[in-house]
PDB file of C-alpha atoms in Angstrom:
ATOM      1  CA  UNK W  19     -58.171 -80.134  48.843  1.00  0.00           C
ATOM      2  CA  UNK W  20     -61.539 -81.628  49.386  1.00  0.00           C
ATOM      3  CA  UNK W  21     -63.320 -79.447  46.945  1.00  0.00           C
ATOM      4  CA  UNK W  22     -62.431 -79.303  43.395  1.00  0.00           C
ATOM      5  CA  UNK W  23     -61.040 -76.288  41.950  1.00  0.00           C
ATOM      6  CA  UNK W  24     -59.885 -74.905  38.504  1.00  0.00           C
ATOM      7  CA  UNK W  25     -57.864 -72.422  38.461  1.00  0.00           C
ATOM      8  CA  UNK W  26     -56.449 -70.326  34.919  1.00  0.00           C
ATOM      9  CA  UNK W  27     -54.038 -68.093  34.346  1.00  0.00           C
ATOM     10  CA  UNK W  28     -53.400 -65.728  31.712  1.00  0.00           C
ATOM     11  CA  UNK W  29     -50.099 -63.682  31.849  1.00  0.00           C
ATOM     12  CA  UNK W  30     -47.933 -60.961  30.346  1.00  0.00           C
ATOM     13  CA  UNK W  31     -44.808 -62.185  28.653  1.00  0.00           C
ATOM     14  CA  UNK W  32     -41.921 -62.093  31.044  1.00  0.00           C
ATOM     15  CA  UNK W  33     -44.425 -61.332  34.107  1.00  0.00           C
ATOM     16  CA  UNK W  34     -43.588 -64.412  36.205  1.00  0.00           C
ATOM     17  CA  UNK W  35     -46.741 -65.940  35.412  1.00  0.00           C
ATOM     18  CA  UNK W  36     -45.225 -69.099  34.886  1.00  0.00           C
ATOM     19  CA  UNK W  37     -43.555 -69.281  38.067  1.00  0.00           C
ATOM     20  CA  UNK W  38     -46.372 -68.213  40.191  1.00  0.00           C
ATOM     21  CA  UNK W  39     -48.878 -70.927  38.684  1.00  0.00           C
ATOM     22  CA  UNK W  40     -46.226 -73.504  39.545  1.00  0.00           C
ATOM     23  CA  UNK W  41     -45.630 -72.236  42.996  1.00  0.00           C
ATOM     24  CA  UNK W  42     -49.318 -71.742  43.416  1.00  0.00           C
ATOM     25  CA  UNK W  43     -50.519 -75.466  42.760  1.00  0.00           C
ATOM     26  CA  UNK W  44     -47.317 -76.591  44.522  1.00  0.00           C
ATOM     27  CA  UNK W  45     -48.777 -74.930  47.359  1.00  0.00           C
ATOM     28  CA  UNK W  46     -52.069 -76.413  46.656  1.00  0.00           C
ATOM     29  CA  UNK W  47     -50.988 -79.792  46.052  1.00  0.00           C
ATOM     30  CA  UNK W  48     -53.017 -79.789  42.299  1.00  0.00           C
ATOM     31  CA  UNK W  49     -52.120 -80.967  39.038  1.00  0.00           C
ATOM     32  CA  UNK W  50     -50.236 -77.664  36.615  1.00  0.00           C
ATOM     33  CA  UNK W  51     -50.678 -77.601  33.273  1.00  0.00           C
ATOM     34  CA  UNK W  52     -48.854 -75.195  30.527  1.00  0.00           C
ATOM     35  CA  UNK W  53     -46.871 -76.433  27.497  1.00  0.00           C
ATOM     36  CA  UNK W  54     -47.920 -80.115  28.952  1.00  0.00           C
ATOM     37  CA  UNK W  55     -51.315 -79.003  27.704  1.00  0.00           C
ATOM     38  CA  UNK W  56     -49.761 -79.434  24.409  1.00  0.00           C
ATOM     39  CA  UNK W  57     -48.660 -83.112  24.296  1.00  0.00           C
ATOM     40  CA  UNK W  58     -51.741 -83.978  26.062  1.00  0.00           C
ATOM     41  CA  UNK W  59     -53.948 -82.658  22.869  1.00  0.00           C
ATOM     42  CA  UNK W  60     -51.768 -84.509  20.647  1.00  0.00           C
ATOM     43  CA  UNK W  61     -52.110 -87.743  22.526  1.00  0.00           C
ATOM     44  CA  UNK W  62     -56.257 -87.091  22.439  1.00  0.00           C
ATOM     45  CA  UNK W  63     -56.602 -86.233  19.041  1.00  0.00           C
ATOM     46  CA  UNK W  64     -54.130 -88.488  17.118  1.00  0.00           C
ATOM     47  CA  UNK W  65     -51.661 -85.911  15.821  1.00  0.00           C
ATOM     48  CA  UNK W  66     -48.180 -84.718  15.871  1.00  0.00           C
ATOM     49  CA  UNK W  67     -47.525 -82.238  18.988  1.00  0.00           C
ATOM     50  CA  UNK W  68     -45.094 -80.401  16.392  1.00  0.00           C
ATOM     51  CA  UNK W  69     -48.735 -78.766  14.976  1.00  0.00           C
ATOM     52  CA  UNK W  70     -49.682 -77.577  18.335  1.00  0.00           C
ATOM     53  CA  UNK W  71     -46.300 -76.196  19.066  1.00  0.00           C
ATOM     54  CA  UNK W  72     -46.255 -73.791  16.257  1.00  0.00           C
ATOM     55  CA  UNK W  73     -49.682 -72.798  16.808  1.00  0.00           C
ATOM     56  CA  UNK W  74     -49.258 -72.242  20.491  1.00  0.00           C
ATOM     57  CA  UNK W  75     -50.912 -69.018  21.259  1.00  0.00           C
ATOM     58  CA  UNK W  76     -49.469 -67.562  18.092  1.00  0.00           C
ATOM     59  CA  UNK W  77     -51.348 -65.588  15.653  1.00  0.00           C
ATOM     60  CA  UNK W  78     -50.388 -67.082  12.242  1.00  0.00           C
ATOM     61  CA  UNK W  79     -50.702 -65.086   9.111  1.00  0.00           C
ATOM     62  CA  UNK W  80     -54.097 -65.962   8.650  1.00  0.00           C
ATOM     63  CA  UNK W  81     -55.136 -65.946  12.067  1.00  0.00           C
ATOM     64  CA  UNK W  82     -53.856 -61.903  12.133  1.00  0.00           C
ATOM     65  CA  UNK W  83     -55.371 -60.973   8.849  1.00  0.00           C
ATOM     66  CA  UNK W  84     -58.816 -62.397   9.685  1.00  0.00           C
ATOM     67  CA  UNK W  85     -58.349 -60.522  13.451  1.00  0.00           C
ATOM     68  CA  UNK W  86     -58.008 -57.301  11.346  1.00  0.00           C
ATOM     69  CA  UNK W  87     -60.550 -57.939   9.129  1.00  0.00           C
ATOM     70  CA  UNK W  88     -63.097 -58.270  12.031  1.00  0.00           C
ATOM     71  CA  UNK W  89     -63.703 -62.522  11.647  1.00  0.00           C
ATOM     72  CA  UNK W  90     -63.829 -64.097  14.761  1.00  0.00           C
ATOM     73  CA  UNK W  91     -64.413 -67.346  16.046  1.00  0.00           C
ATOM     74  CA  UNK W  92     -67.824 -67.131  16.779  1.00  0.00           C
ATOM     75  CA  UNK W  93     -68.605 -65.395  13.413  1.00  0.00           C
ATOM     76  CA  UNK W  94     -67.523 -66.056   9.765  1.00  0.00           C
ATOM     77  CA  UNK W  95     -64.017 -67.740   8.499  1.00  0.00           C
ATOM     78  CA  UNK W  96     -62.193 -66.699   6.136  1.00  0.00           C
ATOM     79  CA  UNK W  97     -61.056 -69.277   3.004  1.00  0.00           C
ATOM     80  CA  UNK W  98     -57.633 -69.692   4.216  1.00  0.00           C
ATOM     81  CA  UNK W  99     -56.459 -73.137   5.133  1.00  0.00           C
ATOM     82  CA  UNK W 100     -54.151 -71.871   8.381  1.00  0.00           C
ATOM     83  CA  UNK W 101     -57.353 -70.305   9.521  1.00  0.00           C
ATOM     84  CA  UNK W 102     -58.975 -73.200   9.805  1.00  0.00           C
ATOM     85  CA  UNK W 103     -56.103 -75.603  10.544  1.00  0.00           C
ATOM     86  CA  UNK W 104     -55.489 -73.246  13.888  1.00  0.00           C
ATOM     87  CA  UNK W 105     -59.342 -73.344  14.390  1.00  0.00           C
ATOM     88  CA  UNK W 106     -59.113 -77.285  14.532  1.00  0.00           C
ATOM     89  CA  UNK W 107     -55.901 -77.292  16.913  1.00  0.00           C
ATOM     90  CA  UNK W 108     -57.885 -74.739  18.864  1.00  0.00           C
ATOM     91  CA  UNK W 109     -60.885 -76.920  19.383  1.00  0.00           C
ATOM     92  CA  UNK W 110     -58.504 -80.339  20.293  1.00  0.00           C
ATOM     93  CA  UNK W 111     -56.793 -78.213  22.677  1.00  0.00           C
ATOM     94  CA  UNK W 112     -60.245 -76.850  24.154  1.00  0.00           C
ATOM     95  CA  UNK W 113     -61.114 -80.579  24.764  1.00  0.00           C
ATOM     96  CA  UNK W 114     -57.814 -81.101  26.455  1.00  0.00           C
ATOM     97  CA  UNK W 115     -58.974 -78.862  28.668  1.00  0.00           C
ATOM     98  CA  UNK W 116     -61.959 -79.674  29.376  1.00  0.00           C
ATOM     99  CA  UNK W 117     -61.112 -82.758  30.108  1.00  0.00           C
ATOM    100  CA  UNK W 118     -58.696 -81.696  32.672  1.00  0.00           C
ATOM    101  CA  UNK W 119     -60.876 -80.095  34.566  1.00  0.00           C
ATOM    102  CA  UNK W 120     -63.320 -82.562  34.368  1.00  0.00           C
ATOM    103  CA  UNK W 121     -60.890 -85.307  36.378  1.00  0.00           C
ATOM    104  CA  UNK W 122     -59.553 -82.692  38.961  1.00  0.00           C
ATOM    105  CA  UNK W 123     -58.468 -79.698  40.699  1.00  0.00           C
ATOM    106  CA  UNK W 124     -54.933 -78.352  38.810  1.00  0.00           C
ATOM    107  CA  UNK W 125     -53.600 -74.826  37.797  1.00  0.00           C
ATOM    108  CA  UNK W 126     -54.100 -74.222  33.392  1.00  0.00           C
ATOM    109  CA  UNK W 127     -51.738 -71.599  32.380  1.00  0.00           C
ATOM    110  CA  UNK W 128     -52.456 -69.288  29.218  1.00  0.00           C
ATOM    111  CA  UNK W 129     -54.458 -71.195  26.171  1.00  0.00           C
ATOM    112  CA  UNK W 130     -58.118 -68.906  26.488  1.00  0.00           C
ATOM    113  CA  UNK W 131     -58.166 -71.313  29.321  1.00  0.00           C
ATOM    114  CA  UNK W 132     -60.617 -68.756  31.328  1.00  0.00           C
ATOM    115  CA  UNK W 133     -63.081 -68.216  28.147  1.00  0.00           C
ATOM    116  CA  UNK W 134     -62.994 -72.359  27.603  1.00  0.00           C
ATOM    117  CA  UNK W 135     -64.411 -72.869  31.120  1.00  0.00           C
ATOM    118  CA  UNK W 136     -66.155 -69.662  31.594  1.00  0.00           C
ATOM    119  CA  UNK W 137     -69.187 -71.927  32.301  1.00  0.00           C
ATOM    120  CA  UNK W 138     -67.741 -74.252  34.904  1.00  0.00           C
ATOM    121  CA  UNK W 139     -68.150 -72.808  38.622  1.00  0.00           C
ATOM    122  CA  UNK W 140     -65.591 -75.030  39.867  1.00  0.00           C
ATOM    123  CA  UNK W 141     -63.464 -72.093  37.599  1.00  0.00           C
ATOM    124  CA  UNK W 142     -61.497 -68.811  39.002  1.00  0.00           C
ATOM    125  CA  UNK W 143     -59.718 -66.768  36.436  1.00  0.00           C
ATOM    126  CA  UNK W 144     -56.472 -64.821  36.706  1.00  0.00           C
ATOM    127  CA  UNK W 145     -54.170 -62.137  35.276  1.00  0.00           C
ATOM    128  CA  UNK W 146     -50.855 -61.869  36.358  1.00  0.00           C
ATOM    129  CA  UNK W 147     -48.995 -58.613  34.871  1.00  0.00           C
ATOM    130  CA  UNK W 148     -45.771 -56.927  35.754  1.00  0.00           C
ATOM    131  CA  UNK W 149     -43.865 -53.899  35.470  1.00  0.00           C
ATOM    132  CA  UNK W 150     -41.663 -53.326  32.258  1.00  0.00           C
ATOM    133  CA  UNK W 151     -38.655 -53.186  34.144  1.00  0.00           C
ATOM    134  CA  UNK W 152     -38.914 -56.796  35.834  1.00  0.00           C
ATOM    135  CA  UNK W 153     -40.175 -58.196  32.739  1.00  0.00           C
ATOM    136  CA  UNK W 154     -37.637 -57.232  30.604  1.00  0.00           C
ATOM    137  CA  UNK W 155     -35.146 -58.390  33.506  1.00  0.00           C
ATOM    138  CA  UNK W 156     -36.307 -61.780  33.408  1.00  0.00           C
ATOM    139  CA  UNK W 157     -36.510 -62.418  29.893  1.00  0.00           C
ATOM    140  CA  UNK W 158     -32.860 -61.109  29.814  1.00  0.00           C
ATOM    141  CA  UNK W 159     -31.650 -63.894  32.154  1.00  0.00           C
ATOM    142  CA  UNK W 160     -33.772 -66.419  31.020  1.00  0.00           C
ATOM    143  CA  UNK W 161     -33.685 -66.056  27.386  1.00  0.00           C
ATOM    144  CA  UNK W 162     -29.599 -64.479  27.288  1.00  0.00           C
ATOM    145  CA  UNK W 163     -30.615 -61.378  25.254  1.00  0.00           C
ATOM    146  CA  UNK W 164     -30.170 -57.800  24.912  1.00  0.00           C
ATOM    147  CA  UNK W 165     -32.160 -55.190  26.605  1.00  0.00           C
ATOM    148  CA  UNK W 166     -32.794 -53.778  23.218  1.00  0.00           C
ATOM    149  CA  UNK W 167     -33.744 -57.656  22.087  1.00  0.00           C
ATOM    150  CA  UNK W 168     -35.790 -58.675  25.327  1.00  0.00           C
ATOM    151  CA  UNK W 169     -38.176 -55.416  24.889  1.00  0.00           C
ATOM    152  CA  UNK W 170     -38.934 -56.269  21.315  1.00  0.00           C
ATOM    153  CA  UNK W 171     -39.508 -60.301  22.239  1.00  0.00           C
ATOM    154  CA  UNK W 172     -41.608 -59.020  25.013  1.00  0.00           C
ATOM    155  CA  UNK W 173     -43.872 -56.289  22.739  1.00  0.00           C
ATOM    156  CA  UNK W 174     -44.531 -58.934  19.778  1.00  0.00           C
ATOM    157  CA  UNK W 175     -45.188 -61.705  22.493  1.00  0.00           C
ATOM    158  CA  UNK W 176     -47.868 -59.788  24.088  1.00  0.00           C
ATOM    159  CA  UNK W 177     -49.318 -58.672  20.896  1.00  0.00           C
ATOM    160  CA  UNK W 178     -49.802 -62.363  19.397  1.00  0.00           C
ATOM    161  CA  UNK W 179     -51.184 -63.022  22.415  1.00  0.00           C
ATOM    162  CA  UNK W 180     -53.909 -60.539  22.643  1.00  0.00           C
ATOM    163  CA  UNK W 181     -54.492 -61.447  18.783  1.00  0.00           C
ATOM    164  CA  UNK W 182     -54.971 -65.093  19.773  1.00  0.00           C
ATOM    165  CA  UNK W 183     -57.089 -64.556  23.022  1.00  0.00           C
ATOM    166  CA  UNK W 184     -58.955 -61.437  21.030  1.00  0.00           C
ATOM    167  CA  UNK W 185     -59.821 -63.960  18.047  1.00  0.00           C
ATOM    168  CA  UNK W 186     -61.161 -66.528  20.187  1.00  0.00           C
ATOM    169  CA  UNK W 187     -63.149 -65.412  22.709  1.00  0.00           C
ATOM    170  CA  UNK W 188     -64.431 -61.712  21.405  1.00  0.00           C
ATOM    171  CA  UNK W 189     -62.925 -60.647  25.007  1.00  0.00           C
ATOM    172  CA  UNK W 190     -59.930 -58.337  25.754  1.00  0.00           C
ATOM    173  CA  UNK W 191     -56.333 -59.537  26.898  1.00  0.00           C
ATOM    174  CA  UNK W 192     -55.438 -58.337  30.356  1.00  0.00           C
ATOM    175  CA  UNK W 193     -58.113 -56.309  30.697  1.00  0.00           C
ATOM    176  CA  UNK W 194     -58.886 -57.205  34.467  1.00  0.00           C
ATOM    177  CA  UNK W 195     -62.659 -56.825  33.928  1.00  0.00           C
ATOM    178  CA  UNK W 196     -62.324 -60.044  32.184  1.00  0.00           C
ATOM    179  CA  UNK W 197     -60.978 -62.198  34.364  1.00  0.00           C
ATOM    180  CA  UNK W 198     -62.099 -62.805  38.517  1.00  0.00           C
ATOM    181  CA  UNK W 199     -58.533 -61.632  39.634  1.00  0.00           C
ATOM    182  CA  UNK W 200     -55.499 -59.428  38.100  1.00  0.00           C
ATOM    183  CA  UNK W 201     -52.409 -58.849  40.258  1.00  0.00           C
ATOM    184  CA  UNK W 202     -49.524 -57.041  39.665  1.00  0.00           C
ATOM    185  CA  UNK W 203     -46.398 -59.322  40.565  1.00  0.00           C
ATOM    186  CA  UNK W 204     -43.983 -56.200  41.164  1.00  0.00           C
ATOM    187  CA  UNK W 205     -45.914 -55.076  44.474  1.00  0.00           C
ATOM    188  CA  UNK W 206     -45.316 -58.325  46.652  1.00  0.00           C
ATOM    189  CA  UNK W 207     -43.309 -60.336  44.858  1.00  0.00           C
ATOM    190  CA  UNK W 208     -43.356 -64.013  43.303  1.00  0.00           C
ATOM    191  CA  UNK W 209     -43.589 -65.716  46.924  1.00  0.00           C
ATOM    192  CA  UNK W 210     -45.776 -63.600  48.717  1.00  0.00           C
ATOM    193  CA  UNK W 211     -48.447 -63.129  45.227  1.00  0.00           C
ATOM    194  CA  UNK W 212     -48.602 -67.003  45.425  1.00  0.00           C
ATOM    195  CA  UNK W 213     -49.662 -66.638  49.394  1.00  0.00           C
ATOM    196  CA  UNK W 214     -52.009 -63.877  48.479  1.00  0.00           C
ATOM    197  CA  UNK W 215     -53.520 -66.112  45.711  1.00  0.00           C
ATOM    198  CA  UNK W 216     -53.372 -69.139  48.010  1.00  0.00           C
ATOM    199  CA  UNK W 217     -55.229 -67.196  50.625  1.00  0.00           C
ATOM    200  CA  UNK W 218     -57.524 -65.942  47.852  1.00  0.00           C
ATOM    201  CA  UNK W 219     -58.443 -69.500  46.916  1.00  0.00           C
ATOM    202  CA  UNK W 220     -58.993 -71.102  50.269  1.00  0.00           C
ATOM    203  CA  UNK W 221     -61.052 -68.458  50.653  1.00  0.00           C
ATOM    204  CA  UNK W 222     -63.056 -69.096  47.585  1.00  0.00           C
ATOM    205  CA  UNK W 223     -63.445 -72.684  48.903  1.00  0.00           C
ATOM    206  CA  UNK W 224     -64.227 -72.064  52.099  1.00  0.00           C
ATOM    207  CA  UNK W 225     -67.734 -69.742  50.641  1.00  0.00           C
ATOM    208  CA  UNK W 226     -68.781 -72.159  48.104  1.00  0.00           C
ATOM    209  CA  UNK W 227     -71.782 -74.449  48.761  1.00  0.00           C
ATOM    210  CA  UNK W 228     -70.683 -78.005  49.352  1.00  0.00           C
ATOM    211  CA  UNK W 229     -71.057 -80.730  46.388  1.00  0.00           C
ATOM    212  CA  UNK W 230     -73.853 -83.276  46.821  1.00  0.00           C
ATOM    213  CA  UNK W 231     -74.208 -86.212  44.740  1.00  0.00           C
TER     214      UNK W 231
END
Protein backbone atom coordinates (compact mmCIF):
# COMPACT_ATOMS: atom_id res chain seq x y z
CA UNK A 1 0.00 0.00 0.00
CA UNK A 2 1.39 3.36 -0.79
CA UNK A 3 -0.34 5.15 1.98
CA UNK A 4 0.11 4.26 5.51
CA UNK A 5 -2.62 2.88 7.44
CA UNK A 6 -3.41 1.73 11.07
CA UNK A 7 -5.86 -0.28 11.53
CA UNK A 8 -7.33 -1.68 15.38
CA UNK A 9 -9.45 -4.09 16.32
CA UNK A 10 -11.34 -4.72 19.31
CA UNK A 11 -13.39 -8.01 19.53
CA UNK A 12 -15.83 -10.16 21.47
CA UNK A 13 -14.35 -13.29 22.93
CA UNK A 14 -14.85 -16.18 20.59
CA UNK A 15 -16.11 -13.67 17.70
CA UNK A 16 -13.43 -14.52 15.11
CA UNK A 17 -11.78 -11.37 15.64
CA UNK A 18 -8.58 -12.90 15.62
CA UNK A 19 -8.94 -14.57 12.46
CA UNK A 20 -10.34 -11.75 10.54
CA UNK A 21 -7.40 -9.26 11.57
CA UNK A 22 -5.02 -11.92 10.29
CA UNK A 23 -6.85 -12.51 7.10
CA UNK A 24 -7.39 -8.82 6.77
CA UNK A 25 -3.61 -7.63 6.79
CA UNK A 26 -2.81 -10.84 4.86
CA UNK A 27 -4.92 -9.37 2.34
CA UNK A 28 -3.32 -6.09 2.79
CA UNK A 29 0.11 -7.18 2.81
CA UNK A 30 0.74 -5.15 6.51
CA UNK A 31 2.45 -6.05 9.53
CA UNK A 32 -0.41 -7.93 12.47
CA UNK A 33 0.09 -7.48 15.78
CA UNK A 34 -1.82 -9.30 18.89
CA UNK A 35 -0.10 -11.29 21.67
CA UNK A 36 3.29 -10.25 19.62
CA UNK A 37 2.42 -6.85 21.03
CA UNK A 38 3.39 -8.41 24.21
CA UNK A 39 7.03 -9.52 23.70
CA UNK A 40 7.60 -6.45 21.81
CA UNK A 41 6.84 -4.23 25.18
CA UNK A 42 9.03 -6.42 27.06
CA UNK A 43 11.91 -6.09 24.67
CA UNK A 44 11.29 -1.94 24.86
CA UNK A 45 11.02 -1.59 28.35
CA UNK A 46 13.56 -4.07 29.87
CA UNK A 47 11.23 -6.53 31.58
CA UNK A 48 10.03 -10.01 31.74
CA UNK A 49 7.06 -10.66 29.08
CA UNK A 50 5.67 -13.08 31.95
CA UNK A 51 4.31 -9.43 33.62
CA UNK A 52 2.58 -8.48 30.51
CA UNK A 53 1.08 -11.86 30.02
CA UNK A 54 -0.81 -11.89 33.20
CA UNK A 55 -1.87 -8.46 32.82
CA UNK A 56 -3.04 -8.88 29.28
CA UNK A 57 -6.34 -7.22 29.07
CA UNK A 58 -7.25 -8.65 32.43
CA UNK A 59 -8.78 -6.77 35.17
CA UNK A 60 -6.74 -7.73 38.28
CA UNK A 61 -8.18 -7.41 41.70
CA UNK A 62 -7.22 -4.02 42.01
CA UNK A 63 -7.81 -2.98 38.64
CA UNK A 64 -11.81 -4.25 39.26
CA UNK A 65 -12.17 -2.73 42.65
CA UNK A 66 -10.89 0.71 41.58
CA UNK A 67 -13.38 0.25 38.19
CA UNK A 68 -16.20 -0.08 40.80
CA UNK A 69 -15.19 2.46 42.88
CA UNK A 70 -15.34 5.01 39.96
CA UNK A 71 -11.08 5.60 39.63
CA UNK A 72 -10.05 5.72 36.29
CA UNK A 73 -7.06 6.29 34.48
CA UNK A 74 -7.39 9.70 33.79
CA UNK A 75 -8.53 10.49 37.40
CA UNK A 76 -7.27 9.41 40.88
CA UNK A 77 -5.41 5.89 41.85
CA UNK A 78 -6.04 4.07 44.36
CA UNK A 79 -2.98 2.93 47.01
CA UNK A 80 -2.79 -0.50 45.75
CA UNK A 81 0.45 -1.69 44.27
CA UNK A 82 -1.35 -3.99 41.28
CA UNK A 83 -3.08 -0.78 40.42
CA UNK A 84 -0.26 0.83 39.65
CA UNK A 85 1.97 -2.05 38.52
CA UNK A 86 -0.92 -2.66 35.62
CA UNK A 87 -0.89 1.20 35.10
CA UNK A 88 2.97 0.95 34.30
CA UNK A 89 2.56 -2.26 31.95
CA UNK A 90 -0.27 -0.27 30.46
CA UNK A 91 1.80 2.73 29.58
CA UNK A 92 5.01 0.33 28.11
CA UNK A 93 2.50 -1.37 26.12
CA UNK A 94 0.92 2.09 24.89
CA UNK A 95 4.50 2.94 23.66
CA UNK A 96 4.72 -0.36 21.91
CA UNK A 97 2.14 0.81 20.10
CA UNK A 98 2.84 3.79 19.27
CA UNK A 99 5.75 2.93 18.03
CA UNK A 100 4.26 0.52 15.68
CA UNK A 101 2.37 2.70 14.08
CA UNK A 102 4.85 5.14 13.86
CA UNK A 103 7.21 2.70 11.42
CA UNK A 104 4.19 1.37 9.31
CA UNK A 105 0.94 0.30 8.10
CA UNK A 106 -0.08 -3.23 10.19
CA UNK A 107 -3.39 -4.55 11.78
CA UNK A 108 -3.24 -4.05 16.23
CA UNK A 109 -5.67 -6.40 17.67
CA UNK A 110 -7.41 -5.67 21.17
CA UNK A 111 -5.01 -3.68 23.86
CA UNK A 112 -7.31 -0.01 23.93
CA UNK A 113 -5.41 0.03 20.73
CA UNK A 114 -8.26 2.49 19.18
CA UNK A 115 -8.25 4.96 22.40
CA UNK A 116 -4.07 4.85 22.24
CA UNK A 117 -4.16 6.27 18.69
CA UNK A 118 -7.39 8.02 18.76
CA UNK A 119 -5.26 11.05 17.68
CA UNK A 120 -3.42 9.59 14.72
CA UNK A 121 -5.46 10.01 11.30
CA UNK A 122 -3.49 7.44 9.70
CA UNK A 123 -6.01 5.32 12.43
CA UNK A 124 -9.49 3.37 11.60
CA UNK A 125 -11.08 1.60 14.48
CA UNK A 126 -13.06 -1.64 14.54
CA UNK A 127 -15.47 -3.93 16.40
CA UNK A 128 -15.93 -7.25 15.38
CA UNK A 129 -18.90 -9.09 17.40
CA UNK A 130 -20.72 -12.31 16.82
CA UNK A 131 -23.66 -14.21 17.61
CA UNK A 132 -23.70 -16.40 20.87
CA UNK A 133 -24.16 -19.41 19.04
CA UNK A 134 -20.89 -19.17 16.76
CA UNK A 135 -18.98 -17.91 19.58
CA UNK A 136 -19.58 -20.45 21.85
CA UNK A 137 -18.94 -22.94 18.79
CA UNK A 138 -15.58 -21.79 18.32
CA UNK A 139 -14.36 -21.59 21.67
CA UNK A 140 -15.65 -25.24 21.97
CA UNK A 141 -13.30 -26.46 19.20
CA UNK A 142 -10.61 -24.35 19.89
CA UNK A 143 -10.36 -24.43 23.53
CA UNK A 144 -11.91 -28.51 23.90
CA UNK A 145 -14.62 -27.48 26.43
CA UNK A 146 -18.10 -27.91 27.36
CA UNK A 147 -20.95 -25.91 26.13
CA UNK A 148 -21.77 -25.28 29.71
CA UNK A 149 -17.75 -24.34 30.17
CA UNK A 150 -17.28 -22.30 26.81
CA UNK A 151 -20.41 -19.90 27.78
CA UNK A 152 -18.97 -19.15 31.16
CA UNK A 153 -15.14 -18.59 29.57
CA UNK A 154 -16.87 -16.48 27.05
CA UNK A 155 -19.17 -14.21 29.75
CA UNK A 156 -16.06 -13.56 32.23
CA UNK A 157 -13.78 -12.91 29.08
CA UNK A 158 -15.93 -10.22 27.83
CA UNK A 159 -16.49 -8.77 31.17
CA UNK A 160 -12.59 -8.30 32.02
CA UNK A 161 -12.45 -6.92 28.93
CA UNK A 162 -14.92 -4.19 29.13
CA UNK A 163 -13.38 -3.61 32.78
CA UNK A 164 -9.95 -3.14 31.19
CA UNK A 165 -11.02 -1.02 28.07
CA UNK A 166 -13.75 0.86 30.56
CA UNK A 167 -10.76 1.71 33.08
CA UNK A 168 -8.58 3.04 30.54
CA UNK A 169 -10.10 5.03 28.24
CA UNK A 170 -13.52 6.33 30.14
CA UNK A 171 -15.18 4.83 26.77
CA UNK A 172 -17.59 1.84 26.43
CA UNK A 173 -16.62 -1.76 25.10
CA UNK A 174 -18.39 -2.65 21.89
CA UNK A 175 -20.43 0.03 21.90
CA UNK A 176 -20.18 0.80 18.03
CA UNK A 177 -20.45 4.58 18.62
CA UNK A 178 -16.98 4.23 19.80
CA UNK A 179 -15.23 2.88 17.29
CA UNK A 180 -15.33 3.99 13.09
CA UNK A 181 -16.69 0.43 12.19
CA UNK A 182 -18.61 -2.59 14.08
CA UNK A 183 -19.56 -5.68 12.05
CA UNK A 184 -21.25 -8.56 12.94
CA UNK A 185 -19.17 -11.69 11.67
CA UNK A 186 -22.36 -14.10 11.61
CA UNK A 187 -24.01 -12.16 8.53
CA UNK A 188 -21.18 -12.77 5.84
CA UNK A 189 -18.90 -14.79 7.27
CA UNK A 190 -15.02 -14.75 8.18
CA UNK A 191 -13.95 -14.53 4.33
CA UNK A 192 -16.32 -12.33 2.91
CA UNK A 193 -16.19 -9.66 6.43
CA UNK A 194 -12.40 -9.52 5.58
CA UNK A 195 -13.43 -8.46 1.73
CA UNK A 196 -15.99 -6.10 3.10
CA UNK A 197 -13.31 -4.60 5.45
CA UNK A 198 -10.72 -4.76 2.67
CA UNK A 199 -13.06 -2.89 0.42
CA UNK A 200 -13.83 -0.59 3.37
CA UNK A 201 -10.16 0.31 3.69
CA UNK A 202 -9.14 0.86 0.11
CA UNK A 203 -11.80 2.93 0.18
CA UNK A 204 -10.65 4.93 3.09
CA UNK A 205 -7.33 5.30 1.19
CA UNK A 206 -8.48 6.09 -1.86
CA UNK A 207 -10.51 9.60 -0.03
CA UNK A 208 -7.70 10.64 2.06
CA UNK A 209 -5.54 13.63 1.03
CA UNK A 210 -2.14 12.52 -0.15
CA UNK A 211 1.05 12.88 2.31
CA UNK A 212 3.50 15.67 1.45
CA UNK A 213 6.74 16.01 3.01
Amino acid sequence: MDNKIILTIGRQFGSGGREVGQKLAKELGIGYYDKELMALAAKESGLSEEFFEKADEKASSGLAYAFTMGYSYMGLFPPYADVLSNDRLFLYQSDTIRNLAEKGSCVIVGRCADYILRDNPDCLSFFIHNNKENRIQRIIESQNLTVEQAEELMLKTDKSRAAYYSYYTNKEWGVASTYNFSIDVSVLGIDETVAFMKNFVERKMDKRPPHFG
